[in-house]
């Protein structure tokens, strides 16, 4: 079993746009529904103009609460929220929602059932003269691909079309930013891929700053410039998608955003010794420290060999790949993904090669170290 260095992966999305105006800034925001039990704690994040930031985390971790705090629906108990540099929330101040000029698209599209599509989209535009209002509505409907649906009622539309109306209505008011709370969760799974692509294109085309909530890491990977991973109301990591996947800051992030195995090891001079071989180590752990190395299935490559001590326990066919479950001599389990045409039967002894960009280490903790 050997370790090889993969070509250092380049960050595709750099943080080079730091001179843009921050549209949203959360500074150490805490929000509690019940005293002493914060739903979110000490959340800090920034979205620059045109950024798509995803809030990613499991159910109940505080994603909706964060959006509601930004929108001004929930008072915050500590910290500050700024929109375009203006303080809108602090423990002693809350600018009303309608003055924040935020566009919102939530799980349920909340269209007015008794209003036609045109009137739903025009709803927030009553301050405009009729001709400008009509122009604006037509532009928005064209943008979301709903020209021709003007006179329908919400119940005459599919879920995806209703969601587009909700988007058109939110964007029609030229909001300073858009908050989207799991906007695809009510759609049929076969629609979400197309809707994601369309939404991404629309946000890019209109240079809209957006905070998108999702519990689906694939969605976050596909959409986000940066991902904020929340767990139990705490921000565990805020980074570009590639870094969230390849260099997770915590075991929770590692596990939440993809398959991860944790192999125990001992730190030596500049390396970590494990059952899977020797890994270079970059972090400062003291000599002899007990750690776990995070391994992704795409870093593990199998090659059948009669002398090998590891064996294939199971193969899961996933269409584009095979996911192998492999038992190491110790009985510990690792996973390996291989192309869909590379088929080895269960029981095959295999040599393992681990080819990773970085060695990701965490302190050893019994929960992680056990197979
Ligand atoms: P998510 O959107 O990530 O699923 P939420 O922000 O809705 O999570 O909820 C975060 C936490 O706050 C959960 O523990 C939830 O039970 C609690 N919570 C949410 N809304 C309320 C409320 N209106 N009153 C009391 N507790 C709430
Ligand atoms: Mg929610």
Short mmCIF file of C-alpha atoms and ligand atoms in Angstrom, two decimals:
data_model
loop_
_atom_site.label_atom_id
_atom_site.label_comp_id
_atom_site.label_asym_id
_atom_site.label_seq_id
_atom_site.Cartn_x
_atom_site.Cartn_y
_atom_site.Cartn_z
CA UNK A 1 0.00 0.00 0.00
CA UNK A 2 1.58 3.23 -1.05
CA UNK A 3 0.75 6.86 -0.91
CA UNK A 4 1.26 9.12 -3.90
CA UNK A 5 0.85 12.84 -4.17
CA UNK A 6 -1.85 13.86 -6.62
CA UNK A 7 -1.23 17.09 -8.51
CA UNK A 8 -2.06 19.84 -6.11
CA UNK A 9 -5.53 20.85 -6.93
CA UNK A 10 -5.98 24.43 -8.04
CA UNK A 11 -8.70 26.49 -6.51
CA UNK A 12 -10.94 27.26 -9.44
CA UNK A 13 -12.79 29.98 -7.67
CA UNK A 14 -10.43 32.41 -6.06
CA UNK A 15 -11.30 35.03 -3.54
CA UNK A 16 -9.85 37.65 -5.88
CA UNK A 17 -12.95 39.80 -5.87
CA UNK A 18 -12.46 41.12 -2.38
CA UNK A 19 -12.70 44.74 -3.56
CA UNK A 20 -16.37 44.29 -4.45
CA UNK A 21 -18.96 45.83 -2.20
CA UNK A 22 -20.20 43.41 0.46
CA UNK A 23 -23.94 43.14 0.03
CA UNK A 24 -24.49 41.06 3.14
CA UNK A 25 -22.46 40.83 6.26
CA UNK A 26 -23.25 38.83 9.37
CA UNK A 27 -21.03 39.55 12.35
CA UNK A 28 -21.20 37.09 15.23
CA UNK A 29 -24.95 36.66 14.89
CA UNK A 30 -26.82 34.71 17.56
CA UNK A 31 -30.53 34.08 17.48
CA UNK A 32 -32.51 32.29 20.19
CA UNK A 33 -36.18 31.36 20.24
CA UNK A 34 -35.86 30.41 23.90
CA UNK A 35 -33.53 32.19 26.31
CA UNK A 36 -30.26 30.31 26.75
CA UNK A 37 -30.91 27.96 23.82
CA UNK A 38 -29.63 29.67 20.68
CA UNK A 39 -30.83 28.24 17.35
CA UNK A 40 -27.77 29.83 15.73
CA UNK A 41 -24.62 31.02 17.51
CA UNK A 42 -21.89 33.40 16.54
CA UNK A 43 -22.42 33.18 12.78
CA UNK A 44 -20.17 35.42 10.68
CA UNK A 45 -20.27 35.46 6.90
CA UNK A 46 -20.09 37.87 4.01
CA UNK A 47 -21.59 37.82 0.52
CA UNK A 48 -20.06 40.12 -2.09
CA UNK A 49 -22.04 41.48 -4.99
CA UNK A 50 -22.98 38.66 -7.36
CA UNK A 51 -21.91 35.92 -4.95
CA UNK A 52 -23.91 32.77 -4.50
CA UNK A 53 -23.36 31.54 -0.97
CA UNK A 54 -24.95 28.25 0.12
CA UNK A 55 -25.93 27.53 3.70
CA UNK A 56 -25.58 23.78 3.97
CA UNK A 57 -26.45 21.55 6.88
CA UNK A 58 -28.83 18.92 8.25
CA UNK A 59 -32.41 19.54 9.24
CA UNK A 60 -32.67 21.66 12.37
CA UNK A 61 -29.14 23.12 12.16
CA UNK A 62 -30.40 26.70 11.87
CA UNK A 63 -30.50 27.44 8.13
CA UNK A 64 -34.01 28.88 8.02
CA UNK A 65 -33.39 30.79 11.24
CA UNK A 66 -30.35 32.44 9.63
CA UNK A 67 -32.44 33.52 6.62
CA UNK A 68 -35.23 34.77 8.86
CA UNK A 69 -32.74 36.82 10.87
CA UNK A 70 -31.38 38.38 7.65
CA UNK A 71 -34.89 39.11 6.41
CA UNK A 72 -35.81 40.73 9.72
CA UNK A 73 -38.44 38.17 10.74
CA UNK A 74 -36.44 37.15 13.81
CA UNK A 75 -34.76 39.43 16.31
CA UNK A 76 -31.13 38.64 16.96
CA UNK A 77 -29.76 38.31 20.47
CA UNK A 78 -26.12 39.10 19.67
CA UNK A 79 -24.10 40.40 16.75
CA UNK A 80 -25.02 42.54 13.76
CA UNK A 81 -26.46 42.12 10.27
CA UNK A 82 -25.46 44.61 7.57
CA UNK A 83 -27.04 44.98 4.14
CA UNK A 84 -25.04 47.07 1.68
CA UNK A 85 -23.06 48.45 4.59
CA UNK A 86 -26.14 49.51 6.54
CA UNK A 87 -26.79 48.04 9.99
CA UNK A 88 -30.23 46.38 9.80
CA UNK A 89 -30.21 44.07 12.84
CA UNK A 90 -28.58 44.16 16.23
CA UNK A 91 -29.92 43.26 19.68
CA UNK A 92 -31.16 46.84 20.01
CA UNK A 93 -32.27 47.53 16.44
CA UNK A 94 -34.33 45.88 13.72
CA UNK A 95 -35.06 47.56 10.41
CA UNK A 96 -38.50 46.33 9.22
CA UNK A 97 -38.47 43.59 6.60
CA UNK A 98 -40.11 45.75 3.92
CA UNK A 99 -37.30 48.30 4.21
CA UNK A 100 -34.59 45.69 3.66
CA UNK A 101 -35.43 45.14 -0.02
CA UNK A 102 -34.68 41.45 0.09
CA UNK A 103 -36.19 38.99 -2.37
CA UNK A 104 -37.36 35.74 -0.87
CA UNK A 105 -38.18 32.36 -2.35
CA UNK A 106 -39.12 29.85 0.28
CA UNK A 107 -39.93 26.14 0.29
CA UNK A 108 -43.61 26.70 -0.34
CA UNK A 109 -43.85 29.20 -3.13
CA UNK A 110 -46.47 31.27 -1.33
CA UNK A 111 -48.07 32.55 -4.51
CA UNK A 112 -51.43 34.25 -4.17
CA UNK A 113 -53.82 31.51 -5.32
CA UNK A 114 -56.53 33.95 -6.45
CA UNK A 115 -54.13 36.04 -8.59
CA UNK A 116 -53.07 35.25 -12.13
CA UNK A 117 -49.35 34.84 -12.90
CA UNK A 118 -49.04 38.46 -14.13
CA UNK A 119 -50.64 39.81 -10.99
CA UNK A 120 -48.53 37.64 -8.73
CA UNK A 121 -45.38 38.98 -10.36
CA UNK A 122 -46.70 42.57 -10.38
CA UNK A 123 -47.67 42.36 -6.72
CA UNK A 124 -44.75 44.33 -5.33
CA UNK A 125 -44.72 46.84 -8.20
CA UNK A 126 -47.82 48.85 -7.44
CA UNK A 127 -45.69 51.97 -7.02
CA UNK A 128 -44.77 51.90 -10.74
CA UNK A 129 -46.87 53.45 -13.53
CA UNK A 130 -48.94 50.79 -15.32
CA UNK A 131 -46.84 50.67 -18.51
CA UNK A 132 -43.54 50.33 -16.63
CA UNK A 133 -45.10 47.72 -14.41
CA UNK A 134 -46.26 45.69 -17.42
CA UNK A 135 -42.81 45.98 -19.02
CA UNK A 136 -41.10 44.82 -15.87
CA UNK A 137 -43.47 41.86 -15.47
CA UNK A 138 -42.98 40.81 -19.11
CA UNK A 139 -39.20 41.03 -18.77
CA UNK A 140 -39.26 38.89 -15.64
CA UNK A 141 -41.59 36.27 -17.12
CA UNK A 142 -39.40 36.05 -20.23
CA UNK A 143 -36.35 35.65 -18.02
CA UNK A 144 -37.82 32.69 -16.16
CA UNK A 145 -39.24 31.18 -19.37
CA UNK A 146 -42.91 31.75 -18.60
CA UNK A 147 -43.96 34.00 -21.46
CA UNK A 148 -47.42 32.80 -22.50
CA UNK A 149 -48.44 31.77 -18.97
CA UNK A 150 -49.48 35.26 -17.89
CA UNK A 151 -53.17 34.54 -17.46
CA UNK A 152 -52.92 31.24 -15.62
CA UNK A 153 -53.64 30.79 -11.96
CA UNK A 154 -51.09 29.09 -9.68
CA UNK A 155 -53.11 25.85 -9.53
CA UNK A 156 -52.85 25.62 -13.33
CA UNK A 157 -49.06 25.44 -13.13
CA UNK A 158 -46.62 22.64 -12.28
CA UNK A 159 -44.48 22.91 -9.15
CA UNK A 160 -41.50 24.00 -11.23
CA UNK A 161 -43.52 26.68 -12.98
CA UNK A 162 -44.88 27.97 -9.67
CA UNK A 163 -41.35 28.17 -8.41
CA UNK A 164 -40.38 30.24 -11.47
CA UNK A 165 -43.26 32.62 -10.77
CA UNK A 166 -42.02 32.99 -7.20
CA UNK A 167 -38.54 33.77 -8.55
CA UNK A 168 -39.90 36.26 -11.08
CA UNK A 169 -41.91 37.95 -8.33
CA UNK A 170 -38.87 38.18 -6.06
CA UNK A 171 -36.56 39.50 -8.80
CA UNK A 172 -39.13 41.96 -10.19
CA UNK A 173 -38.60 44.18 -7.19
CA UNK A 174 -34.88 44.45 -7.95
CA UNK A 175 -33.91 43.25 -4.49
CA UNK A 176 -30.47 43.93 -3.04
CA UNK A 177 -30.18 40.19 -2.62
CA UNK A 178 -32.17 37.00 -2.86
CA UNK A 179 -32.75 34.52 -0.03
CA UNK A 180 -33.75 31.05 -1.21
CA UNK A 181 -34.83 28.45 1.33
CA UNK A 182 -34.62 24.94 -0.12
CA UNK A 183 -36.30 26.17 -3.32
CA UNK A 184 -36.16 22.77 -5.00
CA UNK A 185 -37.39 20.60 -2.16
CA UNK A 186 -41.00 20.52 -3.37
CA UNK A 187 -40.07 19.60 -6.93
CA UNK A 188 -39.90 16.15 -8.45
CA UNK A 189 -36.30 14.92 -8.28
CA UNK A 190 -36.06 14.69 -12.07
CA UNK A 191 -36.84 18.40 -12.33
CA UNK A 192 -34.32 19.66 -9.85
CA UNK A 193 -31.26 19.26 -12.07
CA UNK A 194 -32.74 21.44 -14.78
CA UNK A 195 -34.11 23.94 -12.26
CA UNK A 196 -30.70 24.25 -10.61
CA UNK A 197 -29.05 24.98 -13.94
CA UNK A 198 -31.71 27.50 -14.89
CA UNK A 199 -31.55 29.23 -11.53
CA UNK A 200 -27.78 29.41 -11.63
CA UNK A 201 -27.87 30.92 -15.10
CA UNK A 202 -30.51 33.41 -14.04
CA UNK A 203 -28.59 34.50 -10.94
CA UNK A 204 -25.39 34.89 -12.96
CA UNK A 205 -27.13 36.69 -15.79
CA UNK A 206 -28.70 39.20 -13.40
CA UNK A 207 -25.58 39.37 -11.18
CA UNK A 208 -27.87 38.66 -8.24
CA UNK A 209 -26.33 38.15 -4.83
CA UNK A 210 -27.95 35.09 -3.29
CA UNK A 211 -27.94 33.09 -0.10
CA UNK A 212 -29.28 29.64 -0.91
CA UNK A 213 -30.25 27.19 1.80
CA UNK A 214 -29.97 23.48 1.16
CA UNK A 215 -29.39 20.22 3.01
CA UNK A 216 -28.08 18.65 -0.21
CA UNK A 217 -24.31 18.84 -0.69
CA UNK A 218 -24.57 18.13 -4.41
CA UNK A 219 -26.81 21.14 -4.79
CA UNK A 220 -24.39 23.29 -2.81
CA UNK A 221 -21.44 22.02 -4.86
CA UNK A 222 -23.27 22.72 -8.11
CA UNK A 223 -24.44 26.21 -7.23
CA UNK A 224 -22.17 27.89 -4.72
CA UNK A 225 -19.23 30.21 -4.96
CA UNK A 226 -18.79 29.53 -1.27
CA UNK A 227 -20.45 27.12 1.10
CA UNK A 228 -21.17 27.77 4.77
CA UNK A 229 -21.62 24.47 6.59
CA UNK A 230 -23.81 24.70 9.68
CA UNK A 231 -24.12 22.12 12.43
CA UNK A 232 -26.16 22.61 15.62
CA UNK A 233 -26.38 26.32 14.94
CA UNK A 234 -22.64 26.76 14.54
CA UNK A 235 -20.68 27.61 11.41
CA UNK A 236 -18.19 24.77 11.00
CA UNK A 237 -16.58 25.93 7.74
CA UNK A 238 -16.97 28.64 5.13
CA UNK A 239 -15.03 28.04 1.95
CA UNK A 240 -15.12 27.28 -1.77
CA UNK A 241 -16.82 23.94 -2.60
CA UNK A 242 -13.55 22.23 -3.54
CA UNK A 243 -12.02 23.06 -0.17
CA UNK A 244 -15.15 21.94 1.69
CA UNK A 245 -14.84 18.57 -0.01
CA UNK A 246 -11.06 18.07 -0.06
CA UNK A 247 -9.99 19.83 3.11
CA UNK A 248 -12.93 19.71 5.50
CA UNK A 249 -12.28 21.59 8.72
CA UNK A 250 -14.10 19.15 10.98
CA UNK A 251 -15.10 15.48 10.94
CA UNK A 252 -18.72 16.61 10.69
CA UNK A 253 -18.05 18.53 7.47
CA UNK A 254 -15.99 15.63 6.11
CA UNK A 255 -18.82 13.21 6.67
CA UNK A 256 -21.70 15.48 5.69
CA UNK A 257 -20.45 16.42 2.23
CA UNK A 258 -19.56 12.94 1.00
CA UNK A 259 -18.46 9.44 1.86
CA UNK A 260 -15.54 9.61 4.27
CA UNK A 261 -13.59 6.93 6.09
CA UNK A 262 -11.41 7.68 9.09
CA UNK A 263 -8.26 5.59 9.49
CA UNK A 264 -6.32 5.82 12.76
CA UNK A 265 -2.66 6.76 12.62
CA UNK A 266 0.28 7.92 14.66
CA UNK A 267 2.22 11.09 13.89
CA UNK A 268 5.92 10.65 13.13
CA UNK A 269 8.41 13.20 11.83
CA UNK A 270 6.50 14.88 8.98
CA UNK A 271 4.39 11.79 8.33
CA UNK A 272 1.50 9.81 9.69
CA UNK A 273 1.78 6.07 9.95
CA UNK A 274 -1.44 4.14 9.23
CA UNK A 275 -2.61 0.74 8.17
CA UNK A 276 -3.04 2.17 4.67
CA UNK A 277 0.55 3.35 4.48
CA UNK A 278 2.47 6.50 5.26
CA UNK A 279 0.93 9.91 4.64
CA UNK A 280 2.74 13.24 4.57
CA UNK A 281 1.32 15.56 7.16
CA UNK A 282 1.05 19.30 7.04
CA UNK A 283 -0.67 20.14 10.27
CA UNK A 284 1.11 20.61 13.51
CA UNK A 285 0.43 17.53 15.53
CA UNK A 286 3.06 16.53 18.07
CA UNK A 287 5.19 13.44 17.60
CA UNK A 288 3.39 10.34 18.70
CA UNK A 289 -0.03 12.03 18.59
CA UNK A 290 -2.92 9.72 17.80
CA UNK A 291 -4.89 11.00 14.84
CA UNK A 292 -7.32 9.85 12.18
CA UNK A 293 -6.71 10.33 8.47
CA UNK A 294 -9.78 11.13 6.39
CA UNK A 295 -9.99 9.09 3.20
CA UNK A 296 -12.42 9.69 0.33
CA UNK A 297 -13.42 6.80 -1.96
CA UNK A 298 -12.11 8.70 -4.98
CA UNK A 299 -8.64 8.76 -3.38
CA UNK A 300 -8.50 4.97 -2.98
CA UNK A 301 -7.59 2.82 -5.97
CA UNK A 302 -7.83 -0.95 -5.97
CA UNK A 303 -5.76 -3.46 -7.89
CA UNK A 304 -6.46 -7.20 -7.57
CA UNK A 305 -3.46 -9.12 -6.28
CA UNK A 306 -3.26 -12.65 -4.86
CA UNK A 307 -0.80 -11.53 -2.17
CA UNK A 308 -2.98 -8.66 -0.97
CA UNK A 309 -4.36 -8.67 2.55
CA UNK A 310 -7.36 -6.39 1.93
CA UNK A 311 -10.53 -7.89 0.43
CA UNK A 312 -13.57 -6.61 -1.36
CA UNK A 313 -16.64 -7.00 0.84
CA UNK A 314 -19.24 -5.46 -1.42
CA UNK A 315 -19.72 -3.67 -4.72
CA UNK A 316 -22.42 -1.08 -5.21
CA UNK A 317 -23.13 -0.22 -8.83
CA UNK A 318 -23.96 3.47 -9.13
CA UNK A 319 -24.22 3.93 -12.86
CA UNK A 320 -21.21 6.14 -13.49
CA UNK A 321 -19.06 4.30 -10.92
CA UNK A 322 -18.70 1.27 -8.72
CA UNK A 323 -18.37 1.85 -5.01
CA UNK A 324 -16.37 -0.89 -3.33
CA UNK A 325 -16.46 -1.64 0.37
CA UNK A 326 -13.10 -3.05 1.39
CA UNK A 327 -12.02 -4.77 4.59
CA UNK A 328 -8.47 -4.05 5.69
CA UNK A 329 -6.47 -6.75 7.51
CA UNK A 330 -7.48 -5.14 10.83
CA UNK A 331 -11.13 -5.49 9.90
CA UNK A 332 -11.45 -1.74 9.42
CA UNK A 333 -13.50 -0.63 6.41
CA UNK A 334 -12.60 1.76 3.59
CA UNK A 335 -14.44 2.62 0.41
CA UNK A 336 -13.09 2.99 -3.09
CA UNK A 337 -14.80 4.32 -6.17
CA UNK A 338 -13.82 2.94 -9.54
CA UNK A 339 -15.15 3.36 -13.04
CA UNK A 340 -18.42 1.60 -13.77
CA UNK A 341 -16.65 -0.82 -16.10
CA UNK A 342 -14.06 -1.90 -13.54
CA UNK A 343 -15.76 -4.90 -11.94
CA UNK A 344 -14.14 -7.11 -9.29
CA UNK A 345 -16.13 -9.81 -7.53
CA UNK A 346 -16.75 -9.82 -3.81
CA UNK A 347 -13.92 -11.64 -2.03
CA UNK A 348 -11.19 -10.43 -4.42
CA UNK A 349 -7.94 -9.65 -2.56
CA UNK A 350 -6.82 -6.14 -3.53
CA UNK A 351 -3.83 -3.87 -3.12
CA UNK A 352 -4.84 -0.33 -2.23
CA UNK A 353 -3.20 2.82 -3.45
CA UNK A 354 -4.20 6.07 -1.83
CA UNK A 355 -3.69 9.10 -4.03
CA UNK A 356 -4.84 12.23 -2.26
CA UNK A 357 -4.20 15.92 -2.70
CA UNK A 358 -3.86 16.63 0.99
CA UNK A 359 -3.67 14.61 4.12
CA UNK A 360 -6.67 15.58 6.20
CA UNK A 361 -6.11 14.81 9.88
CA UNK A 362 -8.30 15.06 12.91
CA UNK A 363 -7.49 14.29 16.51
CA UNK A 364 -8.34 10.71 17.31
CA UNK A 365 -11.67 10.27 18.93
CA UNK A 366 -13.14 6.91 19.69
CA UNK A 367 -16.33 7.52 17.69
CA UNK A 368 -14.36 8.10 14.52
CA UNK A 369 -11.59 5.58 15.03
CA UNK A 370 -13.84 2.54 15.34
CA UNK A 371 -14.83 0.74 12.15
P1 LIG B 1 -33.21 24.27 9.48
O1 LIG B 1 -33.84 25.29 8.59
O2 LIG B 1 -31.74 24.15 9.31
O3 LIG B 1 -33.89 22.93 9.37
P2 LIG B 1 -34.30 25.88 11.64
O4 LIG B 1 -33.61 27.18 11.49
O5 LIG B 1 -35.70 25.80 11.14
O6 LIG B 1 -33.41 24.72 11.01
O7 LIG B 1 -34.33 25.48 13.17
C1 LIG B 1 -33.19 25.59 14.00
C2 LIG B 1 -33.57 25.23 15.42
O8 LIG B 1 -34.48 26.19 15.94
C3 LIG B 1 -34.26 23.88 15.53
O9 LIG B 1 -33.84 23.28 16.74
C4 LIG B 1 -35.73 24.25 15.62
O10 LIG B 1 -36.45 23.29 16.34
C5 LIG B 1 -35.70 25.59 16.33
N1 LIG B 1 -36.81 26.46 15.89
C6 LIG B 1 -37.09 26.84 14.65
N2 LIG B 1 -38.14 27.67 14.60
C7 LIG B 1 -38.56 27.81 15.88
C8 LIG B 1 -39.61 28.55 16.51
N3 LIG B 1 -40.43 29.32 15.80
N4 LIG B 1 -39.73 28.45 17.86
C9 LIG B 1 -38.87 27.69 18.58
N5 LIG B 1 -37.87 26.99 18.05
C10 LIG B 1 -37.69 27.03 16.72
MG1 LIG B 2 -35.34 25.08 7.16
#
